[in-house]
PDB file of C-alpha atoms and ligand atoms in Angstrom:
ATOM      1  CA  ALA A 121      94.956  66.091  52.319  1.00  0.00           C
ATOM      2  CA  LYS A 122      91.725  67.762  51.414  1.00  0.00           C
ATOM      3  CA  VAL A 123      92.122  71.470  50.685  1.00  0.00           C
ATOM      4  CA  GLN A 124      89.245  73.553  51.975  1.00  0.00           C
ATOM      5  CA  ARG A 125      88.198  77.122  51.403  1.00  0.00           C
ATOM      6  CA  GLY A 126      88.439  79.969  53.892  1.00  0.00           C
ATOM      7  CA  ASN A 127      90.505  80.065  57.045  1.00  0.00           C
ATOM      8  CA  THR A 128      91.096  76.342  57.229  1.00  0.00           C
ATOM      9  CA  VAL A 129      93.352  76.572  54.183  1.00  0.00           C
ATOM     10  CA  ARG A 130      95.994  78.104  56.471  1.00  0.00           C
ATOM     11  CA  LEU A 131      96.344  74.750  58.193  1.00  0.00           C
ATOM     12  CA  PHE A 132      97.939  73.403  55.037  1.00  0.00           C
ATOM     13  CA  ASP A 133     100.447  76.223  54.745  1.00  0.00           C
ATOM     14  CA  PRO A 134     103.721  74.404  55.365  1.00  0.00           C
ATOM     15  CA  SER A 135     105.518  77.401  56.943  1.00  0.00           C
ATOM     16  CA  MET A 136     102.651  77.866  59.381  1.00  0.00           C
ATOM     17  CA  GLN A 137     102.733  74.171  60.130  1.00  0.00           C
ATOM     18  CA  ALA A 138     106.443  74.426  60.846  1.00  0.00           C
ATOM     19  CA  ALA A 139     105.920  77.345  63.224  1.00  0.00           C
ATOM     20  CA  VAL A 140     103.192  75.487  65.094  1.00  0.00           C
ATOM     21  CA  SER A 141     105.286  72.381  65.560  1.00  0.00           C
ATOM     22  CA  ALA A 142     108.356  74.419  66.557  1.00  0.00           C
ATOM     23  CA  ARG A 143     106.305  76.053  69.263  1.00  0.00           C
ATOM     24  CA  ALA A 144     104.869  72.720  70.384  1.00  0.00           C
ATOM     25  CA  ARG A 145     108.405  71.355  70.634  1.00  0.00           C
ATOM     26  CA  LEU A 146     109.468  74.397  72.678  1.00  0.00           C
ATOM     27  CA  VAL A 147     106.583  73.829  75.112  1.00  0.00           C
ATOM     28  CA  ALA A 148     107.404  70.118  75.372  1.00  0.00           C
ATOM     29  CA  ASP A 149     111.081  70.911  76.023  1.00  0.00           C
ATOM     30  CA  LEU A 150     110.199  73.626  78.517  1.00  0.00           C
ATOM     31  CA  LYS A 151     108.126  71.122  80.491  1.00  0.00           C
ATOM     32  CA  GLU A 152     111.341  69.162  80.995  1.00  0.00           C
ATOM     33  CA  ALA A 153     113.390  72.179  82.007  1.00  0.00           C
ATOM     34  CA  LEU A 154     112.457  72.086  85.702  1.00  0.00           C
ATOM     35  CA  PRO A 155     112.507  68.308  86.318  1.00  0.00           C
ATOM     36  CA  GLN A 156     115.767  68.065  84.334  1.00  0.00           C
ATOM     37  CA  ASP A 157     117.343  70.915  86.313  1.00  0.00           C
ATOM     38  CA  GLN A 158     118.053  73.009  83.213  1.00  0.00           C
ATOM     39  CA  LEU A 159     117.127  76.446  84.596  1.00  0.00           C
ATOM     40  CA  ARG A 160     119.809  78.831  85.841  1.00  0.00           C
ATOM     41  CA  LEU A 161     119.817  82.255  87.422  1.00  0.00           C
ATOM     42  CA  TYR A 162     122.292  84.806  86.189  1.00  0.00           C
ATOM     43  CA  LEU A 163     123.025  87.885  88.264  1.00  0.00           C
ATOM     44  CA  GLN A 164     123.623  91.403  86.988  1.00  0.00           C
ATOM     45  CA  PRO A 165     125.092  93.765  89.596  1.00  0.00           C
ATOM     46  CA  GLN A 166     123.498  97.100  90.510  1.00  0.00           C
ATOM     47  CA  PHE A 167     125.708 100.004  91.572  1.00  0.00           C
ATOM     48  CA  ASN A 168     125.213 103.123  93.665  1.00  0.00           C
ATOM     49  CA  ALA A 169     126.664 106.546  92.798  1.00  0.00           C
ATOM     50  CA  GLU A 170     129.919 105.680  94.609  1.00  0.00           C
ATOM     51  CA  GLY A 171     130.378 102.580  92.471  1.00  0.00           C
ATOM     52  CA  GLN A 172     129.592 100.096  95.234  1.00  0.00           C
ATOM     53  CA  VAL A 173     127.536  97.000  94.449  1.00  0.00           C
ATOM     54  CA  VAL A 174     124.267  97.370  96.330  1.00  0.00           C
ATOM     55  CA  GLY A 175     122.212  94.700  94.607  1.00  0.00           C
ATOM     56  CA  ALA A 176     121.779  92.322  91.707  1.00  0.00           C
ATOM     57  CA  GLU A 177     118.947  91.400  89.355  1.00  0.00           C
ATOM     58  CA  ALA A 178     118.225  87.703  88.929  1.00  0.00           C
ATOM     59  CA  LEU A 179     117.844  86.916  85.221  1.00  0.00           C
ATOM     60  CA  LEU A 180     116.629  83.529  84.069  1.00  0.00           C
ATOM     61  CA  ARG A 181     118.544  81.353  81.600  1.00  0.00           C
ATOM     62  CA  TRP A 182     117.674  77.935  80.193  1.00  0.00           C
ATOM     63  CA  GLN A 183     120.518  75.500  79.679  1.00  0.00           C
ATOM     64  CA  HIS A 184     118.939  73.517  76.845  1.00  0.00           C
ATOM     65  CA  PRO A 185     120.611  70.181  75.985  1.00  0.00           C
ATOM     66  CA  GLY A 186     120.609  70.938  72.229  1.00  0.00           C
ATOM     67  CA  ARG A 187     120.256  74.696  71.866  1.00  0.00           C
ATOM     68  CA  GLY A 188     122.735  75.755  74.530  1.00  0.00           C
ATOM     69  CA  LEU A 189     122.052  78.714  76.802  1.00  0.00           C
ATOM     70  CA  VAL A 190     118.653  80.192  75.927  1.00  0.00           C
ATOM     71  CA  ALA A 191     117.780  83.802  76.892  1.00  0.00           C
ATOM     72  CA  PRO A 192     114.383  84.563  78.464  1.00  0.00           C
ATOM     73  CA  GLY A 193     113.246  86.483  75.392  1.00  0.00           C
ATOM     74  CA  GLN A 194     113.067  83.118  73.636  1.00  0.00           C
ATOM     75  CA  PHE A 195     110.862  81.326  76.138  1.00  0.00           C
ATOM     76  CA  ILE A 196     109.197  83.568  78.758  1.00  0.00           C
ATOM     77  CA  ALA A 197     106.272  84.453  76.458  1.00  0.00           C
ATOM     78  CA  VAL A 198     105.653  80.779  75.667  1.00  0.00           C
ATOM     79  CA  ALA A 199     105.971  79.933  79.368  1.00  0.00           C
ATOM     80  CA  GLU A 200     103.336  82.596  80.135  1.00  0.00           C
ATOM     81  CA  GLU A 201     100.890  81.286  77.556  1.00  0.00           C
ATOM     82  CA  SER A 202     101.301  77.661  78.593  1.00  0.00           C
ATOM     83  CA  GLU A 203     101.140  78.442  82.331  1.00  0.00           C
ATOM     84  CA  LEU A 204     104.542  76.837  82.786  1.00  0.00           C
ATOM     85  CA  ILE A 205     105.537  80.266  84.085  1.00  0.00           C
ATOM     86  CA  VAL A 206     103.853  79.424  87.412  1.00  0.00           C
ATOM     87  CA  PRO A 207     106.181  76.580  88.480  1.00  0.00           C
ATOM     88  CA  ILE A 208     109.115  78.323  86.787  1.00  0.00           C
ATOM     89  CA  GLY A 209     108.405  81.569  88.651  1.00  0.00           C
ATOM     90  CA  ARG A 210     108.121  79.662  91.903  1.00  0.00           C
ATOM     91  CA  TRP A 211     111.505  78.073  91.231  1.00  0.00           C
ATOM     92  CA  VAL A 212     113.039  81.491  90.563  1.00  0.00           C
ATOM     93  CA  LEU A 213     111.682  82.854  93.852  1.00  0.00           C
ATOM     94  CA  ALA A 214     112.761  79.849  95.896  1.00  0.00           C
ATOM     95  CA  THR A 215     116.231  79.865  94.320  1.00  0.00           C
ATOM     96  CA  ALA A 216     116.613  83.604  94.879  1.00  0.00           C
ATOM     97  CA  CYS A 217     115.580  83.316  98.540  1.00  0.00           C
ATOM     98  CA  GLU A 218     117.963  80.381  99.090  1.00  0.00           C
ATOM     99  CA  MET A 219     120.731  82.529  97.678  1.00  0.00           C
ATOM    100  CA  LEU A 220     119.881  85.396 100.055  1.00  0.00           C
ATOM    101  CA  GLY A 221     119.854  82.944 102.956  1.00  0.00           C
ATOM    102  CA  ARG A 222     123.253  81.577 101.968  1.00  0.00           C
ATOM    103  CA  TRP A 223     124.699  85.077 101.572  1.00  0.00           C
ATOM    104  CA  GLN A 224     123.829  85.917 105.193  1.00  0.00           C
ATOM    105  CA  GLU A 225     126.869  83.905 106.271  1.00  0.00           C
ATOM    106  CA  GLN A 226     129.239  85.838 104.008  1.00  0.00           C
ATOM    107  CA  PRO A 227     130.310  89.367 104.998  1.00  0.00           C
ATOM    108  CA  HIS A 228     130.913  90.571 101.420  1.00  0.00           C
ATOM    109  CA  LEU A 229     127.471  89.370 100.275  1.00  0.00           C
ATOM    110  CA  ARG A 230     125.217  89.761 103.286  1.00  0.00           C
ATOM    111  CA  ASP A 231     123.929  93.241 102.403  1.00  0.00           C
ATOM    112  CA  VAL A 232     123.411  92.665  98.677  1.00  0.00           C
ATOM    113  CA  CYS A 233     119.751  93.068  97.607  1.00  0.00           C
ATOM    114  CA  LEU A 234     118.239  90.737  95.054  1.00  0.00           C
ATOM    115  CA  SER A 235     115.706  91.892  92.445  1.00  0.00           C
ATOM    116  CA  VAL A 236     113.418  89.222  91.033  1.00  0.00           C
ATOM    117  CA  ASN A 237     111.142  89.561  87.980  1.00  0.00           C
ATOM    118  CA  VAL A 238     107.554  88.518  88.575  1.00  0.00           C
ATOM    119  CA  SER A 239     105.274  87.650  85.660  1.00  0.00           C
ATOM    120  CA  ALA A 240     101.620  88.636  85.471  1.00  0.00           C
ATOM    121  CA  ARG A 241     100.271  85.106  85.719  1.00  0.00           C
ATOM    122  CA  GLN A 242     102.511  84.367  88.674  1.00  0.00           C
ATOM    123  CA  PHE A 243     101.459  87.512  90.546  1.00  0.00           C
ATOM    124  CA  ARG A 244      97.786  86.752  89.860  1.00  0.00           C
ATOM    125  CA  GLN A 245      97.996  83.443  91.760  1.00  0.00           C
ATOM    126  CA  PRO A 246      95.704  83.874  94.787  1.00  0.00           C
ATOM    127  CA  ASP A 247      98.396  82.593  97.148  1.00  0.00           C
ATOM    128  CA  PHE A 248     101.264  84.584  95.629  1.00  0.00           C
ATOM    129  CA  ALA A 249     102.004  86.546  98.811  1.00  0.00           C
ATOM    130  CA  ALA A 250     101.955  83.354 100.875  1.00  0.00           C
ATOM    131  CA  GLN A 251     104.348  81.675  98.411  1.00  0.00           C
ATOM    132  CA  VAL A 252     106.856  84.496  98.715  1.00  0.00           C
ATOM    133  CA  ALA A 253     106.577  84.517 102.504  1.00  0.00           C
ATOM    134  CA  GLN A 254     107.120  80.751 102.572  1.00  0.00           C
ATOM    135  CA  CYS A 255     110.234  80.996 100.380  1.00  0.00           C
ATOM    136  CA  LEU A 256     111.703  83.670 102.643  1.00  0.00           C
ATOM    137  CA  ASP A 257     110.954  81.679 105.798  1.00  0.00           C
ATOM    138  CA  ASP A 258     112.283  78.394 104.400  1.00  0.00           C
ATOM    139  CA  ALA A 259     115.530  80.065 103.395  1.00  0.00           C
ATOM    140  CA  GLY A 260     115.914  82.266 106.461  1.00  0.00           C
ATOM    141  CA  ALA A 261     116.329  85.272 104.182  1.00  0.00           C
ATOM    142  CA  ARG A 262     115.857  88.870 105.343  1.00  0.00           C
ATOM    143  CA  PRO A 263     112.748  90.145 103.502  1.00  0.00           C
ATOM    144  CA  HIS A 264     114.015  93.689 102.922  1.00  0.00           C
ATOM    145  CA  LEU A 265     116.788  92.253 100.745  1.00  0.00           C
ATOM    146  CA  LEU A 266     114.206  90.913  98.303  1.00  0.00           C
ATOM    147  CA  GLU A 267     112.822  93.287  95.691  1.00  0.00           C
ATOM    148  CA  LEU A 268     110.045  92.132  93.385  1.00  0.00           C
ATOM    149  CA  GLU A 269     109.944  93.781  89.951  1.00  0.00           C
ATOM    150  CA  LEU A 270     106.429  94.217  88.608  1.00  0.00           C
ATOM    151  CA  THR A 271     105.432  95.893  85.357  1.00  0.00           C
ATOM    152  CA  GLU A 272     102.980  98.774  85.186  1.00  0.00           C
ATOM    153  CA  SER A 273     100.451  96.825  83.126  1.00  0.00           C
ATOM    154  CA  LEU A 274     100.544  93.919  85.580  1.00  0.00           C
ATOM    155  CA  VAL A 275      99.717  96.177  88.516  1.00  0.00           C
ATOM    156  CA  LEU A 276      97.114  98.202  86.649  1.00  0.00           C
ATOM    157  CA  GLU A 277      95.232  95.155  85.429  1.00  0.00           C
ATOM    158  CA  ASN A 278      93.631  94.832  88.829  1.00  0.00           C
ATOM    159  CA  VAL A 279      94.764  97.723  90.984  1.00  0.00           C
ATOM    160  CA  VAL A 280      92.753  96.911  94.113  1.00  0.00           C
ATOM    161  CA  GLU A 281      93.890  93.307  94.258  1.00  0.00           C
ATOM    162  CA  SER A 282      97.475  94.258  93.407  1.00  0.00           C
ATOM    163  CA  ILE A 283      97.631  96.806  96.211  1.00  0.00           C
ATOM    164  CA  ALA A 284      96.278  94.285  98.721  1.00  0.00           C
ATOM    165  CA  LYS A 285      98.891  91.701  97.721  1.00  0.00           C
ATOM    166  CA  MET A 286     101.689  94.209  97.751  1.00  0.00           C
ATOM    167  CA  HIS A 287     100.686  95.433 101.210  1.00  0.00           C
ATOM    168  CA  GLN A 288     100.728  91.906 102.605  1.00  0.00           C
ATOM    169  CA  LEU A 289     104.343  91.530 101.551  1.00  0.00           C
ATOM    170  CA  ARG A 290     105.334  95.133 102.197  1.00  0.00           C
ATOM    171  CA  THR A 291     104.418  94.794 105.868  1.00  0.00           C
ATOM    172  CA  ARG A 292     106.898  91.916 106.088  1.00  0.00           C
ATOM    173  CA  GLY A 293     109.582  94.108 104.561  1.00  0.00           C
ATOM    174  CA  VAL A 294     109.592  92.927 100.930  1.00  0.00           C
ATOM    175  CA  ARG A 295     110.203  95.771  98.465  1.00  0.00           C
ATOM    176  CA  PHE A 296     108.551  96.503  95.131  1.00  0.00           C
ATOM    177  CA  ALA A 297     109.838  98.162  91.982  1.00  0.00           C
ATOM    178  CA  VAL A 298     107.983  99.090  88.814  1.00  0.00           C
ATOM    179  CA  ASP A 299     109.978  97.504  85.987  1.00  0.00           C
ATOM    180  CA  ASP A 300     110.273  99.017  82.500  1.00  0.00           C
ATOM    181  CA  PHE A 301     108.937 102.270  83.889  1.00  0.00           C
ATOM    182  CA  GLY A 302     107.803 104.793  81.302  1.00  0.00           C
ATOM    183  CA  THR A 303     106.696 102.245  78.715  1.00  0.00           C
ATOM    184  CA  GLY A 304     103.175 101.870  80.143  1.00  0.00           C
ATOM    185  CA  TYR A 305     100.538 104.252  81.375  1.00  0.00           C
ATOM    186  CA  SER A 306     102.755 106.202  83.764  1.00  0.00           C
ATOM    187  CA  SER A 307      99.744 107.543  85.593  1.00  0.00           C
ATOM    188  CA  LEU A 308     100.744 109.556  88.624  1.00  0.00           C
ATOM    189  CA  ALA A 309      97.511 108.746  90.401  1.00  0.00           C
ATOM    190  CA  TYR A 310      98.187 105.042  90.735  1.00  0.00           C
ATOM    191  CA  LEU A 311     101.822 105.503  91.668  1.00  0.00           C
ATOM    192  CA  THR A 312     100.907 107.260  94.871  1.00  0.00           C
ATOM    193  CA  ARG A 313      98.532 104.461  95.852  1.00  0.00           C
ATOM    194  CA  LEU A 314     101.037 101.641  95.495  1.00  0.00           C
ATOM    195  CA  PRO A 315     103.436 100.616  98.267  1.00  0.00           C
ATOM    196  CA  LEU A 316     106.468 101.077  96.019  1.00  0.00           C
ATOM    197  CA  HIS A 317     110.120 101.326  96.862  1.00  0.00           C
ATOM    198  CA  ARG A 318     111.501 102.321  93.485  1.00  0.00           C
ATOM    199  CA  LEU A 319     111.059 102.859  89.768  1.00  0.00           C
ATOM    200  CA  LYS A 320     113.207 101.184  87.165  1.00  0.00           C
ATOM    201  CA  ILE A 321     113.690 103.381  84.104  1.00  0.00           C
ATOM    202  CA  ASP A 322     113.357 101.285  80.977  1.00  0.00           C
ATOM    203  CA  ARG A 323     116.405 100.707  78.820  1.00  0.00           C
ATOM    204  CA  SER A 324     114.658 102.201  75.767  1.00  0.00           C
ATOM    205  CA  PHE A 325     114.810 105.668  77.396  1.00  0.00           C
ATOM    206  CA  VAL A 326     118.398 105.281  78.544  1.00  0.00           C
ATOM    207  CA  LEU A 327     119.621 104.233  75.086  1.00  0.00           C
ATOM    208  CA  HIS A 328     119.511 107.705  73.476  1.00  0.00           C
ATOM    209  CA  LEU A 329     120.170 109.892  76.514  1.00  0.00           C
ATOM    210  CA  GLY A 330     122.052 113.003  75.536  1.00  0.00           C
ATOM    211  CA  GLU A 331     121.215 112.456  71.832  1.00  0.00           C
ATOM    212  CA  ARG A 332     117.457 112.582  71.677  1.00  0.00           C
ATOM    213  CA  SER A 333     115.908 115.468  73.557  1.00  0.00           C
ATOM    214  CA  SER A 334     112.516 113.771  73.935  1.00  0.00           C
ATOM    215  CA  ASP A 335     114.163 110.936  75.896  1.00  0.00           C
ATOM    216  CA  ASP A 336     116.119 113.443  77.983  1.00  0.00           C
ATOM    217  CA  VAL A 337     112.834 115.071  78.968  1.00  0.00           C
ATOM    218  CA  VAL A 338     111.157 111.749  79.791  1.00  0.00           C
ATOM    219  CA  VAL A 339     114.038 110.693  82.021  1.00  0.00           C
ATOM    220  CA  GLN A 340     114.259 114.088  83.747  1.00  0.00           C
ATOM    221  CA  THR A 341     110.514 113.968  84.352  1.00  0.00           C
ATOM    222  CA  ILE A 342     110.676 110.472  85.833  1.00  0.00           C
ATOM    223  CA  LEU A 343     113.546 111.470  88.116  1.00  0.00           C
ATOM    224  CA  GLY A 344     111.770 114.647  89.250  1.00  0.00           C
ATOM    225  CA  MET A 345     108.542 112.779  89.882  1.00  0.00           C
ATOM    226  CA  ALA A 346     110.345 110.072  91.858  1.00  0.00           C
ATOM    227  CA  ARG A 347     112.049 112.711  93.991  1.00  0.00           C
ATOM    228  CA  ASN A 348     108.702 114.300  94.847  1.00  0.00           C
ATOM    229  CA  LEU A 349     107.165 110.927  95.655  1.00  0.00           C
ATOM    230  CA  GLU A 350     110.282 109.925  97.633  1.00  0.00           C
ATOM    231  CA  LEU A 351     110.922 106.860  95.493  1.00  0.00           C
ATOM    232  CA  ASP A 352     114.332 105.503  94.575  1.00  0.00           C
ATOM    233  CA  VAL A 353     115.211 105.200  90.900  1.00  0.00           C
ATOM    234  CA  ILE A 354     117.367 102.648  89.154  1.00  0.00           C
ATOM    235  CA  ALA A 355     118.287 102.944  85.485  1.00  0.00           C
ATOM    236  CA  GLU A 356     118.688  99.770  83.428  1.00  0.00           C
ATOM    237  CA  GLY A 357     120.677  99.287  80.252  1.00  0.00           C
ATOM    238  CA  VAL A 358     123.335 101.889  81.063  1.00  0.00           C
ATOM    239  CA  GLU A 359     126.018 101.335  78.440  1.00  0.00           C
ATOM    240  CA  THR A 360     127.972 104.596  78.203  1.00  0.00           C
ATOM    241  CA  GLN A 361     129.600 107.087  80.544  1.00  0.00           C
ATOM    242  CA  GLN A 362     127.507 109.870  78.963  1.00  0.00           C
ATOM    243  CA  GLN A 363     124.296 108.041  79.922  1.00  0.00           C
ATOM    244  CA  ARG A 364     125.647 107.492  83.430  1.00  0.00           C
ATOM    245  CA  ASP A 365     126.590 111.165  83.786  1.00  0.00           C
ATOM    246  CA  PHE A 366     123.248 112.449  82.513  1.00  0.00           C
ATOM    247  CA  LEU A 367     121.382 110.183  84.930  1.00  0.00           C
ATOM    248  CA  GLY A 368     123.615 111.177  87.837  1.00  0.00           C
ATOM    249  CA  ALA A 369     123.244 114.889  87.078  1.00  0.00           C
ATOM    250  CA  HIS A 370     119.460 114.543  87.319  1.00  0.00           C
ATOM    251  CA  GLY A 371     119.338 112.600  90.559  1.00  0.00           C
ATOM    252  CA  CYS A 372     119.420 108.909  89.648  1.00  0.00           C
ATOM    253  CA  SER A 373     120.784 106.863  92.551  1.00  0.00           C
ATOM    254  CA  THR A 374     121.370 103.359  91.163  1.00  0.00           C
ATOM    255  CA  TYR A 375     122.684 101.928  87.888  1.00  0.00           C
ATOM    256  CA  GLN A 376     122.613  98.639  86.044  1.00  0.00           C
ATOM    257  CA  GLY A 377     124.068  97.969  82.622  1.00  0.00           C
ATOM    258  CA  TYR A 378     126.919  96.736  80.470  1.00  0.00           C
ATOM    259  CA  LEU A 379     128.972  99.859  81.318  1.00  0.00           C
ATOM    260  CA  PHE A 380     129.363  98.381  84.801  1.00  0.00           C
ATOM    261  CA  ALA A 381     128.858  94.615  84.466  1.00  0.00           C
ATOM    262  CA  ARG A 382     127.020  92.004  82.422  1.00  0.00           C
ATOM    263  CA  PRO A 383     124.769  89.308  83.846  1.00  0.00           C
ATOM    264  CA  MET A 384     126.911  86.392  85.068  1.00  0.00           C
ATOM    265  CA  PRO A 385     126.406  82.935  86.576  1.00  0.00           C
ATOM    266  CA  VAL A 386     125.830  82.933  90.348  1.00  0.00           C
ATOM    267  CA  GLU A 387     129.201  81.351  91.232  1.00  0.00           C
ATOM    268  CA  GLN A 388     130.980  83.909  89.061  1.00  0.00           C
ATOM    269  CA  PHE A 389     129.124  86.750  90.766  1.00  0.00           C
ATOM    270  CA  GLU A 390     130.063  85.420  94.198  1.00  0.00           C
ATOM    271  CA  GLU A 391     133.699  85.082  93.144  1.00  0.00           C
ATOM    272  CA  TRP A 392     133.689  88.561  91.590  1.00  0.00           C
ATOM    273  CA  MET A 393     132.280  90.058  94.802  1.00  0.00           C
ATOM    274  CA  ARG A 394     134.913  88.281  96.885  1.00  0.00           C
ATOM    275  CA  ALA A 395     137.664  89.779  94.734  1.00  0.00           C
ATOM    276  CA  ARG A 396     136.307  93.349  94.918  1.00  0.00           C
ATOM    277  CA  PRO A 397     137.738  95.770  97.444  1.00  0.00           C
ATOM    278  CA  ALA A 398     135.140  96.343 100.177  1.00  0.00           C
TER     279      ALA A 398
HETATM  280  P1  LIG B1283     114.209  93.096  81.985  1.00  0.00           P
HETATM  281  O1  LIG B1283     113.583  92.804  83.288  1.00  0.00           O
HETATM  282  O2  LIG B1283     113.961  94.446  81.406  1.00  0.00           O
HETATM  283  O3  LIG B1283     115.758  92.796  82.171  1.00  0.00           O
HETATM  284  C1  LIG B1283     116.802  93.568  81.618  1.00  0.00           C
HETATM  285  C2  LIG B1283     117.350  92.934  80.365  1.00  0.00           C
HETATM  286  O4  LIG B1283     118.298  93.814  79.786  1.00  0.00           O
HETATM  287  C3  LIG B1283     118.095  91.634  80.622  1.00  0.00           C
HETATM  288  O5  LIG B1283     117.893  90.798  79.484  1.00  0.00           O
HETATM  289  C4  LIG B1283     119.544  92.097  80.693  1.00  0.00           C
HETATM  290  O6  LIG B1283     120.471  91.077  80.388  1.00  0.00           O
HETATM  291  C5  LIG B1283     119.560  93.171  79.642  1.00  0.00           C
HETATM  292  N1  LIG B1283     120.586  94.181  79.871  1.00  0.00           N
HETATM  293  C6  LIG B1283     121.125  94.554  81.031  1.00  0.00           C
HETATM  294  N2  LIG B1283     122.009  95.553  80.875  1.00  0.00           N
HETATM  295  C7  LIG B1283     122.016  95.829  79.551  1.00  0.00           C
HETATM  296  C8  LIG B1283     122.721  96.789  78.734  1.00  0.00           C
HETATM  297  O7  LIG B1283     123.528  97.585  79.202  1.00  0.00           O
HETATM  298  N3  LIG B1283     122.462  96.754  77.405  1.00  0.00           N
HETATM  299  C9  LIG B1283     121.587  95.893  76.849  1.00  0.00           C
HETATM  300  N4  LIG B1283     121.412  95.925  75.533  1.00  0.00           N
HETATM  301  N5  LIG B1283     120.891  94.991  77.571  1.00  0.00           N
HETATM  302  C10 LIG B1283     121.099  94.967  78.916  1.00  0.00           C
HETATM  303  P2  LIG B1283     117.550  89.261  79.632  1.00  0.00           P
HETATM  304  O8  LIG B1283     118.365  88.670  80.732  1.00  0.00           O
HETATM  305  O9  LIG B1283     117.656  88.667  78.271  1.00  0.00           O
HETATM  306  O10 LIG B1283     116.048  89.282  80.099  1.00  0.00           O
HETATM  307  C11 LIG B1283     115.036  89.721  79.240  1.00  0.00           C
HETATM  308  C12 LIG B1283     113.715  89.838  79.934  1.00  0.00           C
HETATM  309  O11 LIG B1283     113.235  88.541  80.333  1.00  0.00           O
HETATM  310  C13 LIG B1283     113.758  90.645  81.211  1.00  0.00           C
HETATM  311  O12 LIG B1283     113.726  92.008  80.877  1.00  0.00           O
HETATM  312  C14 LIG B1283     112.531  90.171  81.922  1.00  0.00           C
HETATM  313  O13 LIG B1283     111.379  90.831  81.462  1.00  0.00           O
HETATM  314  C15 LIG B1283     112.450  88.710  81.483  1.00  0.00           C
HETATM  315  N6  LIG B1283     112.945  87.842  82.568  1.00  0.00           N
HETATM  316  C16 LIG B1283     114.220  87.546  82.908  1.00  0.00           C
HETATM  317  N7  LIG B1283     114.263  86.717  83.972  1.00  0.00           N
HETATM  318  C17 LIG B1283     112.984  86.501  84.325  1.00  0.00           C
HETATM  319  C18 LIG B1283     112.352  85.748  85.382  1.00  0.00           C
HETATM  320  O14 LIG B1283     112.989  85.103  86.240  1.00  0.00           O
HETATM  321  N8  LIG B1283     110.975  85.757  85.406  1.00  0.00           N
HETATM  322  C19 LIG B1283     110.247  86.476  84.507  1.00  0.00           C
HETATM  323  N9  LIG B1283     108.900  86.435  84.615  1.00  0.00           N
HETATM  324  N10 LIG B1283     110.800  87.196  83.531  1.00  0.00           N
HETATM  325  C20 LIG B1283     112.152  87.217  83.442  1.00  0.00           C
HETATM  326 CA1  LIG B1284     113.552  93.374  85.328  1.00  0.00          CA
HETATM  327 CA1  LIG B1285     113.494  96.113  83.126  1.00  0.00          CA
HETATM  328 CA1  LIG B1286     113.315  96.517  79.950  1.00  0.00          CA
END
């Protein structure tokens, strides 16, 4: 091959070439994931202060024929860039709503809320609200059991449009949480304008609770702010009893993390719930 000067030389760098083709292979494989029925939802339980399961977060997994079970960190970004996130996100929503519909028939599951992660590109679809409404209707799911997790940056990107979309769904009963709260702009002004149900404190702040005073202050501030705005708070990534106790002492109401339970396949979650004392 002819070697040129300047930027084009990079094209001949073999490691770069390898990275490009690895990514292309990932995209090609990901295109097959939906038609080949390789996507799975895992569920991680959410607990109230009394230790009861009040909800679960749906977390995507990819059962790849060669690589095994792939975590979302490995493919969500690529799915976003390639727009594959749109059909994938729609599948997640439809599957989550079907689950809620199915749970209505089962006493030990009928009041469990389901939190679903929504990506920026998915939320930006003009008919996003209609898609969610359709999924709920098709499945016969109660809308207030569905919580959509949005990130701060997603909402802030186009505040006016975001608020309009959220209101459409909020009036039907769908709830909204700000995911990874504290990692973005954390502007009080926008919080009061959004039809939010709760804030989800990011794992990075929970990690050093009780050891790093700056994180203690951030978490106390978030909890105080939420109390004044009458928002619920859930903490993610709770791994130790000390973290749990600190959060509880400052008014956190709901917990999710390895201290309580790891994400598990849907059937395992249903079985686990059946075995729990009511
Ligand atoms: P996230 O929304 O912040 O989800 C929480 C992540 O923390 C999950 O990783 C969960 O398994 C993990 N986690 C939960 N408890 C603990 C803990 O105690 N300790 C530690 N170290 N980790 C904990 P996961 O399942 O790998 O998901 C990673 C990210 O992928 C999610 O972060 C979310 O942003 C994204 N994601 C997952 N499912 C979907 C989906 O259906 N759609 C979209 N758009 N994104 C998704
Ligand atoms: Ca989340
Ligand atoms: Ca999160
Ligand atoms: Ca997070």
